[in-house]
mmCIF file of C-alpha atoms in Angstrom:
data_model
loop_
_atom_site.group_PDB
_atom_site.id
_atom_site.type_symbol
_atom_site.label_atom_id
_atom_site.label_comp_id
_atom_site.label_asym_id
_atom_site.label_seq_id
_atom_site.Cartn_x
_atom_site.Cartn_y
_atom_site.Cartn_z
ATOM 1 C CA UNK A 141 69.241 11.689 114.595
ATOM 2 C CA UNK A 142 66.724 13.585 112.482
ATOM 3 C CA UNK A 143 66.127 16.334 114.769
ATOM 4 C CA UNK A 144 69.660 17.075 115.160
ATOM 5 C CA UNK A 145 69.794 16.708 111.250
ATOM 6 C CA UNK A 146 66.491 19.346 110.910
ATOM 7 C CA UNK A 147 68.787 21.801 113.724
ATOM 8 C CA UNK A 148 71.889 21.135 111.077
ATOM 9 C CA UNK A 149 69.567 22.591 108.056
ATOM 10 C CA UNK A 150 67.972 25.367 110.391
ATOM 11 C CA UNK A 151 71.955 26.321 111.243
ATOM 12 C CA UNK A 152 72.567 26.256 107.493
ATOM 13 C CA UNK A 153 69.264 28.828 106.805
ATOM 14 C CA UNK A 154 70.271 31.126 109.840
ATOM 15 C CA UNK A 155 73.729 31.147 107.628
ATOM 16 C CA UNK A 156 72.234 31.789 104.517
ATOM 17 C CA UNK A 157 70.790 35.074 106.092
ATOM 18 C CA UNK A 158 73.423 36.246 108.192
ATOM 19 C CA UNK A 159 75.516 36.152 105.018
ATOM 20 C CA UNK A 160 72.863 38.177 103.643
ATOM 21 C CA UNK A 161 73.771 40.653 106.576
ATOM 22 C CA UNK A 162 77.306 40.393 106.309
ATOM 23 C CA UNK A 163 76.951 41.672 101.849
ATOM 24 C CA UNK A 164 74.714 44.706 103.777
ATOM 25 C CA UNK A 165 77.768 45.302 106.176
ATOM 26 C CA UNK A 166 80.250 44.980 103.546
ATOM 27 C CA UNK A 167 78.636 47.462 101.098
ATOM 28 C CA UNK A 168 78.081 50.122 103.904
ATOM 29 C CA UNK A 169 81.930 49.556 104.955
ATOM 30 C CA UNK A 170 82.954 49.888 101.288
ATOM 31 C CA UNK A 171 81.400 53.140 100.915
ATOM 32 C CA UNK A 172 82.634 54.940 104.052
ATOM 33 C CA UNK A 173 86.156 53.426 102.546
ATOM 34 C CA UNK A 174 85.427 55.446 99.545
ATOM 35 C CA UNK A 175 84.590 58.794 101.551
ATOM 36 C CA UNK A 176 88.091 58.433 103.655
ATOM 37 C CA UNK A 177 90.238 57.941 100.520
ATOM 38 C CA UNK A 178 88.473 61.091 98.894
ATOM 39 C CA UNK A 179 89.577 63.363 102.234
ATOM 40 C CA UNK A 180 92.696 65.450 101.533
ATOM 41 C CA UNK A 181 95.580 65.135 104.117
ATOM 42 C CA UNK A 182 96.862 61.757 103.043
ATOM 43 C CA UNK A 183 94.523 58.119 103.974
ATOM 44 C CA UNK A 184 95.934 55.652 106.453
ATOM 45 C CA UNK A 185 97.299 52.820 104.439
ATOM 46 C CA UNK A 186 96.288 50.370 107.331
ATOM 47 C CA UNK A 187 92.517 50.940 105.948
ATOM 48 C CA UNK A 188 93.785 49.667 102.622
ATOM 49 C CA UNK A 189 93.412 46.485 103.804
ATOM 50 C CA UNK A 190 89.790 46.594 104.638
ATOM 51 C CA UNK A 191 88.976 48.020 101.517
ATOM 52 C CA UNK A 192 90.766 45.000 99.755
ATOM 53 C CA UNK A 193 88.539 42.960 101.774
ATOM 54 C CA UNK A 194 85.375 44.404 100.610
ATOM 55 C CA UNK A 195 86.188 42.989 96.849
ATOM 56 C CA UNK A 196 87.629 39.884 98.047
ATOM 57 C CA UNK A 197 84.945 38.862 100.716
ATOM 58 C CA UNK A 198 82.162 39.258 97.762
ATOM 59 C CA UNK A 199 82.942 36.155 95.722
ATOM 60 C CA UNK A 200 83.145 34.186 99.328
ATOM 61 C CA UNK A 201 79.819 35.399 100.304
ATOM 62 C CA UNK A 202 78.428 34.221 97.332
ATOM 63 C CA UNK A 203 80.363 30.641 97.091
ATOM 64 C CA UNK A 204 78.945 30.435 101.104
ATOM 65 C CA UNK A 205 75.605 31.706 100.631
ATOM 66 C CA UNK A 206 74.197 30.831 97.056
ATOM 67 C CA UNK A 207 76.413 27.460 96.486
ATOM 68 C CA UNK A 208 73.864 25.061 98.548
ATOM 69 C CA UNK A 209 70.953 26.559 97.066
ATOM 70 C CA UNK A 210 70.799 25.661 93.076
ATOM 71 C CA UNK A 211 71.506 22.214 92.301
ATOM 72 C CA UNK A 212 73.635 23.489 89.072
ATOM 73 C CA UNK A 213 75.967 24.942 91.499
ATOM 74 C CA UNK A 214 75.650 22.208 94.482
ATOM 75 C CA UNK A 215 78.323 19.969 93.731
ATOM 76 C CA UNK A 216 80.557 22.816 94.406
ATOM 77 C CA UNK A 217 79.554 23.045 97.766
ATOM 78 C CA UNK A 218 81.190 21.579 100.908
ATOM 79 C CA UNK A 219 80.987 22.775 104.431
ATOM 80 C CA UNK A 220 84.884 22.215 104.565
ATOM 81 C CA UNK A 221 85.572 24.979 102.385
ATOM 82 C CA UNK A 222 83.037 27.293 103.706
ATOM 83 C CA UNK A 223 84.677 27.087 107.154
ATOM 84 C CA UNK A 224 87.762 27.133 105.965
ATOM 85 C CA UNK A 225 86.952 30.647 103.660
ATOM 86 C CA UNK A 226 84.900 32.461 106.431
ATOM 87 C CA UNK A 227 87.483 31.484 109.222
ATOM 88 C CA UNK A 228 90.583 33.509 106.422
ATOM 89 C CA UNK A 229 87.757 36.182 105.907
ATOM 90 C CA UNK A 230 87.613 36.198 109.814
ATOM 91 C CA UNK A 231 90.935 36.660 110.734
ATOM 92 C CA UNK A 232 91.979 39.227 107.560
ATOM 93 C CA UNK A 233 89.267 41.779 109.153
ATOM 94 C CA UNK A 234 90.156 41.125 112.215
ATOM 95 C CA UNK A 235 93.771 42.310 111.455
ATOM 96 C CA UNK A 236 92.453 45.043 109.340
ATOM 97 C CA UNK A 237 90.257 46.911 111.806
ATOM 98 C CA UNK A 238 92.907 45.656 114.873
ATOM 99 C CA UNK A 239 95.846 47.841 113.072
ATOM 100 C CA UNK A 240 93.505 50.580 111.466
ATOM 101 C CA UNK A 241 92.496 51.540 115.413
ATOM 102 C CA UNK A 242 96.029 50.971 116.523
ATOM 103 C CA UNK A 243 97.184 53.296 114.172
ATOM 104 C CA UNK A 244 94.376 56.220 115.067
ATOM 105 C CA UNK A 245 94.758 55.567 118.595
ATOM 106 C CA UNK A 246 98.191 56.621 118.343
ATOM 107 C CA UNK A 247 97.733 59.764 116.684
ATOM 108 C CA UNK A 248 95.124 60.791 118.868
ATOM 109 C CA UNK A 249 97.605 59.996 122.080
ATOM 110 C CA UNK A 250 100.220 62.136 120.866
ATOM 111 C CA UNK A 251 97.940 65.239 119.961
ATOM 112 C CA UNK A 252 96.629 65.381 123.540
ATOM 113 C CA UNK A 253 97.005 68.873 124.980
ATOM 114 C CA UNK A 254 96.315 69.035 128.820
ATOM 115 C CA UNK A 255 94.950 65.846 129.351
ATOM 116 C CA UNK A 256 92.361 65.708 126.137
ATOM 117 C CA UNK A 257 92.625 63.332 123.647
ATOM 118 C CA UNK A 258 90.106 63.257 120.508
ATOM 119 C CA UNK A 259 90.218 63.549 116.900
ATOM 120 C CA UNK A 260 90.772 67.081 117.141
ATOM 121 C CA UNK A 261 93.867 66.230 118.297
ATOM 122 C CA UNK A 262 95.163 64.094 116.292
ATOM 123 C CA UNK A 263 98.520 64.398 114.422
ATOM 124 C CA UNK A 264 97.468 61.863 111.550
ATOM 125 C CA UNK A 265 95.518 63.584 109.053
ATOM 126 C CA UNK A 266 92.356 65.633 109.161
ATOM 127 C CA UNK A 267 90.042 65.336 112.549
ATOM 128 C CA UNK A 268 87.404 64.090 109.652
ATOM 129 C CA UNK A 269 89.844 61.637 108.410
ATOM 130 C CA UNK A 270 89.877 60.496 111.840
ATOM 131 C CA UNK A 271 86.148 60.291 112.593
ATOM 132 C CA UNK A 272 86.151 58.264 109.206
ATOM 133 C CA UNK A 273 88.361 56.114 110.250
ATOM 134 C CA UNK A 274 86.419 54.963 113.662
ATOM 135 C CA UNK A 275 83.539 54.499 111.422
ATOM 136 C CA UNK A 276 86.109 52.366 109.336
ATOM 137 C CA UNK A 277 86.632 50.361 112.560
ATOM 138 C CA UNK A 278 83.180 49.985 113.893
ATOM 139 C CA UNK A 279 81.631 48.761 110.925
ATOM 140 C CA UNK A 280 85.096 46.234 110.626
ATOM 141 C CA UNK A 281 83.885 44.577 113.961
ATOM 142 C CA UNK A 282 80.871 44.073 113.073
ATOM 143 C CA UNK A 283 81.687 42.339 109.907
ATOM 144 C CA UNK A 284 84.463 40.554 111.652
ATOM 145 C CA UNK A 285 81.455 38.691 114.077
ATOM 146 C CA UNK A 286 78.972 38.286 111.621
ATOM 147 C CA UNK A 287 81.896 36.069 109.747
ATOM 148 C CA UNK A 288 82.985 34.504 112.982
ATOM 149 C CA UNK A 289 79.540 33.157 113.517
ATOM 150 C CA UNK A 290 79.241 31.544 109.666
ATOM 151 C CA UNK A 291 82.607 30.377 111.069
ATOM 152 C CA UNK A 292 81.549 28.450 113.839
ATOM 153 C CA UNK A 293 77.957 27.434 112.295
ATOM 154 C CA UNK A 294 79.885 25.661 109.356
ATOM 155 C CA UNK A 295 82.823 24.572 112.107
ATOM 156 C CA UNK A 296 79.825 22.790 113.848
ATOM 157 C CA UNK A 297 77.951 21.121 111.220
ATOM 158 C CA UNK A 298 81.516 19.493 109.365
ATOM 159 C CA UNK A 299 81.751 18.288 113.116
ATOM 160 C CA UNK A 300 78.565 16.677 113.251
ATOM 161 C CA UNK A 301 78.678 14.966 110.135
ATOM 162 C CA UNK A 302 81.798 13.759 110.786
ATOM 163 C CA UNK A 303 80.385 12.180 114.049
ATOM 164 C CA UNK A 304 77.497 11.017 112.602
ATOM 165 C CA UNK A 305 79.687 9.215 109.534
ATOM 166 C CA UNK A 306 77.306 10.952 107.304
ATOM 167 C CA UNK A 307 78.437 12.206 103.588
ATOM 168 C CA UNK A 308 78.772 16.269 103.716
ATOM 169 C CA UNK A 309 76.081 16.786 102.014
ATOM 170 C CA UNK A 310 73.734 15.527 104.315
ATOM 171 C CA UNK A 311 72.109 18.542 105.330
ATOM 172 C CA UNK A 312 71.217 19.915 101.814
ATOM 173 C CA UNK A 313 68.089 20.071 100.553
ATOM 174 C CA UNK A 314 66.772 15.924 99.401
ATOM 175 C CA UNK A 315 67.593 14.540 96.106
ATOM 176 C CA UNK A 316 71.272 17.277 96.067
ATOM 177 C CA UNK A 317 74.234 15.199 94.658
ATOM 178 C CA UNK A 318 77.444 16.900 95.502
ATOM 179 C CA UNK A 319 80.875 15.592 93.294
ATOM 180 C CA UNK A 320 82.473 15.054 96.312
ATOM 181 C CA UNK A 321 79.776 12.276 97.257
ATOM 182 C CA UNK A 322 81.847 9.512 95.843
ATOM 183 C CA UNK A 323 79.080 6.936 97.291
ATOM 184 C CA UNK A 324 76.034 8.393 95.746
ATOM 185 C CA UNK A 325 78.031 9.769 92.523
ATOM 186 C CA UNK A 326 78.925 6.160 91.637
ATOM 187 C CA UNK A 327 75.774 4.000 92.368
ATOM 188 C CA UNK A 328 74.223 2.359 89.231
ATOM 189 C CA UNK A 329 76.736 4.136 87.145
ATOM 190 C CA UNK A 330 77.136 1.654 84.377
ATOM 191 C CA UNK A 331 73.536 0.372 84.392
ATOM 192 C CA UNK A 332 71.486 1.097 80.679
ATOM 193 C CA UNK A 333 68.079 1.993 82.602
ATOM 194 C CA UNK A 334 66.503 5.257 82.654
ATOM 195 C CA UNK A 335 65.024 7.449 85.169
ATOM 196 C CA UNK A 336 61.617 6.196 83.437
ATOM 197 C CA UNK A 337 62.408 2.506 83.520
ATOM 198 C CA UNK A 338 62.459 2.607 87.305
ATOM 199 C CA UNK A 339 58.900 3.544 87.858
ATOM 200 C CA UNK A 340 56.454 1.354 86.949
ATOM 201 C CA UNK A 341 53.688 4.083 86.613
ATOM 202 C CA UNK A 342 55.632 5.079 83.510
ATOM 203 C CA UNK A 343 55.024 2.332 80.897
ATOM 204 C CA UNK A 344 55.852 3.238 77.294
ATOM 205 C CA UNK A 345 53.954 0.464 75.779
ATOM 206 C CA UNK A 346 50.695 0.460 78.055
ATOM 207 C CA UNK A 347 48.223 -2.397 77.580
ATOM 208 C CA UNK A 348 45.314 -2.952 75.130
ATOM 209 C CA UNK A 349 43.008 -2.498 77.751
ATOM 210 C CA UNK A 350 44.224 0.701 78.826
ATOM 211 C CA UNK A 351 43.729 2.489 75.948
ATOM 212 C CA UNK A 352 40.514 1.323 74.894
ATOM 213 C CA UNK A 353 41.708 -1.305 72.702
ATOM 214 C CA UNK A 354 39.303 -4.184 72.284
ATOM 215 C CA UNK A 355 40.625 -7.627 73.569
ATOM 216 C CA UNK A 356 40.731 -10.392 70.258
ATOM 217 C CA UNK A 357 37.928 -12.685 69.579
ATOM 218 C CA UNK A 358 38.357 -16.197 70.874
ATOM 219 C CA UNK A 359 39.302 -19.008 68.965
ATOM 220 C CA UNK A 360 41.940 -18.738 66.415
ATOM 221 C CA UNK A 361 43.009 -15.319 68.619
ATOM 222 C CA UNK A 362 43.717 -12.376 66.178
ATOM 223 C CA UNK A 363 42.656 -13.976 62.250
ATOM 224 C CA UNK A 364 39.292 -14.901 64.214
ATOM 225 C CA UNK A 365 38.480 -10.975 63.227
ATOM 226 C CA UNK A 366 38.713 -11.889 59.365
ATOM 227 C CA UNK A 367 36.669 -14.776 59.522
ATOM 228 C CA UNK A 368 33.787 -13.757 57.680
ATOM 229 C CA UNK A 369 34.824 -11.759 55.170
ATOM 230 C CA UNK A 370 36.344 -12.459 51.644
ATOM 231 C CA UNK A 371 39.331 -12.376 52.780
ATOM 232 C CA UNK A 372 39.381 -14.378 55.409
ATOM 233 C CA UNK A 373 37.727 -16.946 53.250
ATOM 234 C CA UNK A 374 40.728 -17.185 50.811
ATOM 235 C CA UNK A 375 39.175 -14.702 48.019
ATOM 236 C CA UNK A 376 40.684 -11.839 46.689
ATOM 237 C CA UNK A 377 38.846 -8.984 45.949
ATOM 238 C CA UNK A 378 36.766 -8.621 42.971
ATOM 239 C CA UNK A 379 36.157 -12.546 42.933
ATOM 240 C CA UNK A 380 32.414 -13.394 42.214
ATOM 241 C CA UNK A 381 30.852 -14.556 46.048
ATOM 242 C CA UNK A 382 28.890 -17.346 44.598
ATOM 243 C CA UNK A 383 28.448 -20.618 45.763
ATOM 244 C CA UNK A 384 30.083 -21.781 42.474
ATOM 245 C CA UNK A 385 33.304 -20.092 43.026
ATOM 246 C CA UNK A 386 33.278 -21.438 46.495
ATOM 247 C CA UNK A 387 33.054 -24.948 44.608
ATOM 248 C CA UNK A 388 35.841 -24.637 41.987
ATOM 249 C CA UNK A 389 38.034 -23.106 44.523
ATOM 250 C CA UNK A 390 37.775 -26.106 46.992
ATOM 251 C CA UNK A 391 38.110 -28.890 43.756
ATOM 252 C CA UNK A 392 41.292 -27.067 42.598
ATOM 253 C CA UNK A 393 43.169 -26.590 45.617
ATOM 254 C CA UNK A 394 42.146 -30.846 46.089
ATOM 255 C CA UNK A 395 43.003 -31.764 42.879
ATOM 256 C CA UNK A 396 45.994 -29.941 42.719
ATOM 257 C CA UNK A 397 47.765 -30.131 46.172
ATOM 258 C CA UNK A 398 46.686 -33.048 47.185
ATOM 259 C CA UNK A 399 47.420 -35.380 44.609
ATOM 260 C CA UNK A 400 50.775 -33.905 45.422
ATOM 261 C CA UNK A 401 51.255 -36.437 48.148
ATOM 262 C CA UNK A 402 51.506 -39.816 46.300
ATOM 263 C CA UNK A 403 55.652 -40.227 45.953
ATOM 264 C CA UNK A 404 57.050 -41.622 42.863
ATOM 265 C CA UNK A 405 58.113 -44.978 44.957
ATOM 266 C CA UNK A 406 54.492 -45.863 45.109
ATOM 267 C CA UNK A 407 53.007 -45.510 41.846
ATOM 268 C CA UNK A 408 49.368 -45.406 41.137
ATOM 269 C CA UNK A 409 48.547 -44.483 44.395
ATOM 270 C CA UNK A 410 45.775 -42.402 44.508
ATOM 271 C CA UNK A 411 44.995 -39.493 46.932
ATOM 272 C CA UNK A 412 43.559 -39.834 49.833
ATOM 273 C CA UNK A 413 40.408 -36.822 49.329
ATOM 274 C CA UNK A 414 39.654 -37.443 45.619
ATOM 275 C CA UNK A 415 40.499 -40.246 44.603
ATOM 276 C CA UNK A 416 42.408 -39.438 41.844
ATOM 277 C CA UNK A 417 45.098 -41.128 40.267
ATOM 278 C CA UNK A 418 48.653 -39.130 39.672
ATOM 279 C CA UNK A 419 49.107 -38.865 35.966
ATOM 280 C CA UNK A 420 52.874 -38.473 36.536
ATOM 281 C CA UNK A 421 53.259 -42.030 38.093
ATOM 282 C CA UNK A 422 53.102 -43.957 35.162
ATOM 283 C CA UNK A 423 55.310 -41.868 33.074
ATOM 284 C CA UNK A 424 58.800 -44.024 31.845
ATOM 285 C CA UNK A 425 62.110 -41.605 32.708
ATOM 286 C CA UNK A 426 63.546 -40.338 29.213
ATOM 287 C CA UNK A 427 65.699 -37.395 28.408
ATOM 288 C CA UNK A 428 64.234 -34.183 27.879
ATOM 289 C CA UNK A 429 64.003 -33.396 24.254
ATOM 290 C CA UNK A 430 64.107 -29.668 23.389
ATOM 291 C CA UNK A 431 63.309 -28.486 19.185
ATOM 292 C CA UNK A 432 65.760 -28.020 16.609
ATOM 293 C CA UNK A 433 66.778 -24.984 15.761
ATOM 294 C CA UNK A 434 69.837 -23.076 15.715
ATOM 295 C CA UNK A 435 70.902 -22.161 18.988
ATOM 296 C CA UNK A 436 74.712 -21.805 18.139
ATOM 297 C CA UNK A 437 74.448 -19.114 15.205
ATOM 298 C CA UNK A 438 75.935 -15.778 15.781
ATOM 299 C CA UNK A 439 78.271 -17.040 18.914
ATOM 300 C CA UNK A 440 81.802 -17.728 19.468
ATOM 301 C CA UNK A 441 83.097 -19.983 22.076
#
């Protein structure tokens, strides 16, 4: 299955450059078109349809040839629709060279004088108009085969993906996403991860260690790194580092917080670091007495 999948992509590059051939083709045809409608003696209107062609098959070249190859433009691409355009491109040039030669044939026929027949001959137009107009018709065969072989390339591979039960766009170029791919246009649509959330080379927050960050000290984990330092001790900065400011910061934080504990069900019990009895225990519940003065002047209630 992959090597007739690698033939499929070579079939799509051979008709990538015979398109390239058939733009040549077209351009040369276009011209000669312009040098037959410039002759005097009146241009067969069956070569208008060839030069129609020559504007119309432009846009389908491109679509066939260029489509495939960006993947902006991708999406738009489908091996249906390029059969289906160079097969119509096929048979219009077909019919346009078939009746342009039908119709010179004929005037050359009845122009013939003792048994010879050329454009000198002819009874339709100029004998230049009439050389013109084989050129006109050998240049329209050869455009009508180069787009009857894009035909059957893009005929063929439509065939073997459908045999293969393969999406149709298969043969493109990896990681091409065509809107037509219902399968592969639809998968993971409604999920909230990003292209760089699915590979795991791609952290955003990368570890400590990978950035040169130093691991923390063991122990206490991070504070460990303020132990030491005045901080870390409980002093603020500008406090004297003394040994006696070590010792009335340890009694006052005793003294104060932990005499806390004793509850006013137990009274006179005393802490158990210090020692100390609560003042507030022995204290008999009265009303809160505030000073006299007069709190009521200058308001109305």
């Amino acid at each position: 299955m992959a090597m007739s999948l690698t033939k499929i992509q070579v079939i799509q590059k051979a008709a990538y450059f015979t398109h390239g051939f058939q733009g040549l083709m077209v351009f040369i045809l276009w011209i000669v078109l312009l040098a037959l409608k410039a002759q005097k003696g009146g241009t067969p209107s069956q070569a208008n349809v060839l030069f129609a062609m020559c504007f119309i098959s432009v846009p389908v070249i491109i679509y066939t040839a260029m489509a495939p190859r960006w993947p902006r433009t991708v999406k738009f691409s489908h091996p249906i629709a390029q059969t289906a355009l160079c097969f119509v491109s096929t048979i219009i040039f077909f019919a346009g060279f078939v009746s342009l030669a039908v119709h010179n044939n004929e005037g050359i026929s009845r122009g013939e004088t003792d048994g010879v027949s050329s454009c000198a001959t002819t009874i339709y137009g100029t004998p230049r108009i009439c050389e013109l107009s084989k050129a006109v018709i050998g240049l329209g065969v050869v455009v009508f085969f180069a787009f009857a072989v894009t035909t059957g390339m893009y005929a063929y591979t439509c065939y073997w993906l459908w045999r293969e039960n393969l999406p149709f766009t298969a043969h493109l170029r990896p990681g091409a996403v065509a809107a037509h791919d219902v399968e592969a246009t639809t998968q993971d649509a409604f999920s909230h991860k990003d292209d760089h959330m699915l590979d795991p080379q791609e952290d955003e927050h990368p570890h400590p260690s990978d950035v040169g960050v130093p691991p923390p000290a063991s122990g206490v984990g991070s504070y460990a790194l303020l132990s030491g330092t005045a901080v870390g001790q409980g002093r603020w900065q500008g406090e004297d580092d003394d040994d006696d400011a070590d010792f009335r910061r340890d009694n006052g934080y005793r003294n104060e917080h932990n005499a806390s504990v004793t509850s006013g069900n137990h009274p006179g019990r005393s802490t158990p670091l210090t020692g100390i009895q609560d003042p507030y225990t022995d204290r008999v519940e009265q009303p809160v007495e505030f000073p006299q003065g007069p709190y009521n002047n200058g308001y109305r209630y």
